[in-house]
Amino acid sequence: MSVSATTTNLLGLPRPELERFVAGLGSKPFRARQLMHWVYKRAEPSFELMTDLAKTFRAELQEQACVRAPQIITEHRSADGTRKWLLRADGSQAFEMVYIPEPDRATLCISSQVGCALDCAFCSTAQQGFNRNLTTAEIVGQVWLANRLLAGTVADLARERAVTNVVLMGMGEPLANFRNVVPALDIFLDDCAFDLSRRRVTLSTSGLVPQIYKLAEHSNVALAVSLHAPDDALRNELVPINRVHPIAELLAACWHYIDERNGRSVTFEYVMLEGVNDSRAQARALAKLLAGRPAKVNLIPFNPFPGTRLRRSGPEVVRTFRDELLRHGVLATVRRTRGDDIDAACGQLAGRVIDRTTVRLGSRSVGMVVRA
Ligand code: SAH
């Protein structure tokens, strides 16, 4: 298929926009549904093969549109079935997605930006700095690509299935790319596209408070928040955006989101760092913040990466921390680490970011490396 710079990538268009696009080609808007069936249900990128569409319509599409997923640079497979793909953004820029098969579901962890500007102390993506936002088509294209790659293998590999859950927990801060992320969420949920229930799509944020309020107006996907500390002094160090939006503000935004969107609970991610945030007293302080609220805590054993001085809390410490939360009435689970033999675990997604830029967020500057 010839693809010129002026063609529209259909993976970037939520249904209302696709309907307008189709109308612009002189077809009835309801043709958009038929088109979506081919694109999303059958993962078919070739207009020529969409045989029940009128020939003239196909010719128009051929001319003006494309279905283009990000290009794969490399793939790694873990012994536990986890697969990680490095995908091309542009030139030598790259980002990653990770597929995590489990007996009852298959989760795709996708990226929302190339690099990240948030500068969290324990995250390998942060070390790369920020390059650019992914487009809606690049965000949607990750799920499309995984489905296309994996759907055909279902019969061969019993453990693998096409994607049932999507988590925006790869590279980047999704709420810092609000404009492109929200239309992608719409496409994940649209019954003509991926038709995922809102509980099977999770957006994870480091805590961009104004955007959490804005998200409540536009979407109702599950919300996960990277808390990582029970007090502002420590969170300022671990998650620097806390200096702009401290814990009390962040939690108020979370409860608003749940009320507004009629969600069940917010998941609070808490990376377990030895001697930093893993004491019993810190567990009690965390419980005090969350008890009686629609909250659950997901404890993530820290995944080390080259150059970090931080260490993972021992399993006994993690269990004690979890039990302390449970004793104080806060639901808590420990995330099983997957794919760490291929650096596919949380916080290990490095991608490839060449030009790092300074980005201003709130009143302070983050992602401070500037390179020509
Ligand atoms: N920017 C978003 C989503 C990306 S990270 C956010 O901050 O939520 C997804 C989760 O992995 C976040 O909770 C993040 O804090 C956590 N994480 C980052 N680095 C990690 C590491 N090295 N080990 C374990 N978890 C990590």
PDB file of C-alpha atoms in Angstrom, residues 13-30 32:
ATOM      1  CA  LEU A  13      -9.819   8.723  14.354  1.00  0.00           C
ATOM      2  CA  PRO A  14     -12.493   8.022  16.978  1.00  0.00           C
ATOM      3  CA  ARG A  15     -15.850   7.118  15.459  1.00  0.00           C
ATOM      4  CA  PRO A  16     -17.365  10.637  15.106  1.00  0.00           C
ATOM      5  CA  GLU A  17     -14.224  11.829  13.341  1.00  0.00           C
ATOM      6  CA  LEU A  18     -14.118   8.747  11.153  1.00  0.00           C
ATOM      7  CA  GLU A  19     -17.745   9.373  10.192  1.00  0.00           C
ATOM      8  CA  ARG A  20     -16.861  12.921   9.177  1.00  0.00           C
ATOM      9  CA  PHE A  21     -13.892  11.641   7.220  1.00  0.00           C
ATOM     10  CA  VAL A  22     -16.019   9.066   5.417  1.00  0.00           C
ATOM     11  CA  ALA A  23     -18.664  11.716   4.662  1.00  0.00           C
ATOM     12  CA  GLY A  24     -15.883  13.894   3.268  1.00  0.00           C
ATOM     13  CA  LEU A  25     -15.073  11.091   0.809  1.00  0.00           C
ATOM     14  CA  GLY A  26     -18.666  11.199  -0.376  1.00  0.00           C
ATOM     15  CA  SER A  27     -19.865   8.063   1.406  1.00  0.00           C
ATOM     16  CA  LYS A  28     -22.633   7.702   3.949  1.00  0.00           C
ATOM     17  CA  PRO A  29     -21.389   8.090   7.536  1.00  0.00           C
ATOM     18  CA  PHE A  30     -22.672   4.598   8.430  1.00  0.00           C
ATOM     19  CA  ALA A  32     -17.628   4.132   8.998  1.00  0.00           C
TER      20      ALA A  32
END
